[in-house]
XYZ file of C-alpha atoms in Angstrom:
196
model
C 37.760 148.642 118.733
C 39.554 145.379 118.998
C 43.576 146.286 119.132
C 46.106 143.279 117.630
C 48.610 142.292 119.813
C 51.552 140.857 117.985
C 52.636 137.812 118.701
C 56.257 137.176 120.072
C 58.337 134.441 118.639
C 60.138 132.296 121.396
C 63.960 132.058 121.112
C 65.425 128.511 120.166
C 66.478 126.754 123.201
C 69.963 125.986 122.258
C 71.225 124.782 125.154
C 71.630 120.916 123.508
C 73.437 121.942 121.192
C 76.629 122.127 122.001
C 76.339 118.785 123.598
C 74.935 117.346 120.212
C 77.922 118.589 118.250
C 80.514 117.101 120.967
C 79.147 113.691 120.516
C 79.142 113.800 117.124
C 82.496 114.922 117.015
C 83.706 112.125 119.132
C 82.224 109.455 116.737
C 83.200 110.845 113.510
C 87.105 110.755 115.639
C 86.426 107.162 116.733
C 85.147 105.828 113.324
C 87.755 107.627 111.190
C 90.433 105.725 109.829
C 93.811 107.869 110.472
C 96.664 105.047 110.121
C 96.577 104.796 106.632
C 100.481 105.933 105.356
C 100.470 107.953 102.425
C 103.476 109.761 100.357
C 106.885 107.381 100.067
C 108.529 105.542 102.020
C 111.775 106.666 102.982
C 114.230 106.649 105.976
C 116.014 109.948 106.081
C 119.734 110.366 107.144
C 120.547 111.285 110.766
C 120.638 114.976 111.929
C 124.196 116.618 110.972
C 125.943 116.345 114.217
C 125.027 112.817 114.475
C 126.949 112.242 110.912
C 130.226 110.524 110.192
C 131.814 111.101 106.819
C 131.763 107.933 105.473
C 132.925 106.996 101.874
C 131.270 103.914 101.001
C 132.594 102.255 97.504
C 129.883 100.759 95.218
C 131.491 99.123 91.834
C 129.865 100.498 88.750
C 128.062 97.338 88.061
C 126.063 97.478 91.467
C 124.906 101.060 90.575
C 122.031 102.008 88.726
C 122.545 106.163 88.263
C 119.145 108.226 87.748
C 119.286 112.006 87.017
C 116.214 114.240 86.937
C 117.715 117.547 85.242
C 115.506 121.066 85.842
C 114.026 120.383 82.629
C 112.382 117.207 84.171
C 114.765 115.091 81.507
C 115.484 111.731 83.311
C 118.451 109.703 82.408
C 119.309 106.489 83.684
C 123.120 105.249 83.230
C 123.469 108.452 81.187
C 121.003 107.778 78.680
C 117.572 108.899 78.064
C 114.773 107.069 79.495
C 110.961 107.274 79.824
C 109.268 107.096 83.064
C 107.271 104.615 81.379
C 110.232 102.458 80.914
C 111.551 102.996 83.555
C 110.006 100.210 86.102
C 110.944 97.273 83.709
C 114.580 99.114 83.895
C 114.644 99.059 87.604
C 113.002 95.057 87.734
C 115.753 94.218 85.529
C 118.384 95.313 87.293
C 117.437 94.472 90.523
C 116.833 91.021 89.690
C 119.304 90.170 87.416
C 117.795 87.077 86.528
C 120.898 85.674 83.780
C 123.859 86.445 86.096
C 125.261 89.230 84.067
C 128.922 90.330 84.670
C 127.262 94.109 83.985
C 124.793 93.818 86.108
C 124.817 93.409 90.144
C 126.331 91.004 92.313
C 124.168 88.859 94.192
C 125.304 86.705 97.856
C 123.997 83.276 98.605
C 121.817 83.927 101.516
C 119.541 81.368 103.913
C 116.425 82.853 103.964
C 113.405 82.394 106.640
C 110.734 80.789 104.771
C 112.727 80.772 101.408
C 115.719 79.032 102.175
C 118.979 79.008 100.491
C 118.390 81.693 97.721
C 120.158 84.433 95.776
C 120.025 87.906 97.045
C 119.911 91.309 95.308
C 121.725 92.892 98.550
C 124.043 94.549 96.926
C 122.664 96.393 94.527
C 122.624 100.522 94.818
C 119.717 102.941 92.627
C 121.070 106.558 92.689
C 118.903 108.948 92.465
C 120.185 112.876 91.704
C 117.935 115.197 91.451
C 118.012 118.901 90.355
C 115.880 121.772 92.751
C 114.613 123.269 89.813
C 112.893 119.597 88.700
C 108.747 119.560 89.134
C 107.046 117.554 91.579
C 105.110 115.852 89.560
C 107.920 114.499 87.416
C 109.959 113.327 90.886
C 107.044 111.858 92.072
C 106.253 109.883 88.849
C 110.162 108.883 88.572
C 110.007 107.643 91.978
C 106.870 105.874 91.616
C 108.282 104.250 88.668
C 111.116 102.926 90.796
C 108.846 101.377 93.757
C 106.736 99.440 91.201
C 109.751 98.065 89.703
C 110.425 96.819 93.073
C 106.890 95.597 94.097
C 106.445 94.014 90.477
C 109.939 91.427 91.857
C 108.131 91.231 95.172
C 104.699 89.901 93.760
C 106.475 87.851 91.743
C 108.512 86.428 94.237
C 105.417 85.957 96.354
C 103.263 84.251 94.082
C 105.722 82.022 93.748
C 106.473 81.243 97.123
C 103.299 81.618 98.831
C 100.915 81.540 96.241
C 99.326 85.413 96.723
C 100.547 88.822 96.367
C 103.220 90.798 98.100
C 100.364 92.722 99.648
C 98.008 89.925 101.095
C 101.581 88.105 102.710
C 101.956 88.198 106.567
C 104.270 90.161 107.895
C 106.809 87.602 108.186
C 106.586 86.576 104.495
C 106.721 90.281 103.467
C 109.983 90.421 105.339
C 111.486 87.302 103.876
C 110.826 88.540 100.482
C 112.202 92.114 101.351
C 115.191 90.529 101.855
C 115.901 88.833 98.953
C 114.372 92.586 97.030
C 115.565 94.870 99.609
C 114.977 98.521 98.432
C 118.423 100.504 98.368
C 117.872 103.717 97.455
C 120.518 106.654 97.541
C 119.232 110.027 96.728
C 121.511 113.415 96.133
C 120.542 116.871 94.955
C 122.016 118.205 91.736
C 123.271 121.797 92.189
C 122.665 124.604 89.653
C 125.283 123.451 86.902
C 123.829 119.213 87.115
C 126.333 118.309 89.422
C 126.295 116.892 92.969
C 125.599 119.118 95.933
């Protein structure tokens, strides 16, 4: 009688492998993009033992106050506002297109590229908010705040340069950030809705 031998199956030769997964490791690393900046853009104070106590007076007219509460409720110059709303607040006060005694002061500045022009410099946006306020609210709030800024910028740039804030060079984008420079001040509110 004929006896079956059973065949053996040979073992994968994996020895490639490794190799294989190295190089594709090293192009998906080389044809990434990684210097795309997300989140907000803000410069944060200087550690604690590098701070001096400085009391720095703003007049009520060059302050714009904002107050997120823990019940996400956000108030702007003690009154209720929308986030929705809240932009065309921000463009109008920043700009202050008619001069308004109630609204900020603005300096005569020469400009690169602009020239002699008005300058929202001394404008301040306060920003308190309490721990207890969501994310998502502070995040919309804030967002609400940089497009009132980039909606002046745009503006501005079409104006000047005949494209958008975004597609500006570098030196236009500064030129225009000075005339709209972003001054932000933000505080936390403690547990009773007043400053920390």
């Amino acid at each position: 009688m004929f006896t079956r031998r059973k065949r053996e199956t040979p073992g994968l030769d994996t020895t490639s492998t490794a190799d294989i997964s190295f190089m594709l490791l090293i192009f998906f690393l080389v044809t990434s993009s990684m210097d795309t900046d997300w989140g907000l853009p803000r410069q944060l104070p200087p550690p604690d033992d590098q701070t001096k106590e400085e009391e720095l007076v703003v007049k009520q007219r060059n302050a714009l106050c904002l107050k997120l509460d823990a019940e996400n409720l956000l108030t702007c110059n003690g009154e209720l506002i929308d986030v929705e709303n809240l932009s065309k607040r921000v463009e109008e006060f920043v700009a202050n297109s008619a001069d308004d005694s109630a609204m900020p002061e603005k300096s005569e500045r020469e400009v690169h590229l602009l020239g002699r022009c008005k300058v929202s410099d001394r404008h301040v946006i306060i920003v308190e908010v309490s721990p207890k306020a969501t994310y998502d609210a502070y995040f919309q709030m804030q967002n609400a705040v940089v497009a009132g800024y980039n909606h002046l910028r745009d503006e501005l740039a079409q104006n000047q340069f005949h494209r958008s804030y975004a597609k500006c060079n570098t030196e236009q984008r500064d030129a225009i950030a000075l005339v709209y420079p972003q001054r932000i001040s933000e505080q936390a509110l403690d547990e009773q809705g007043g400053e920390k």
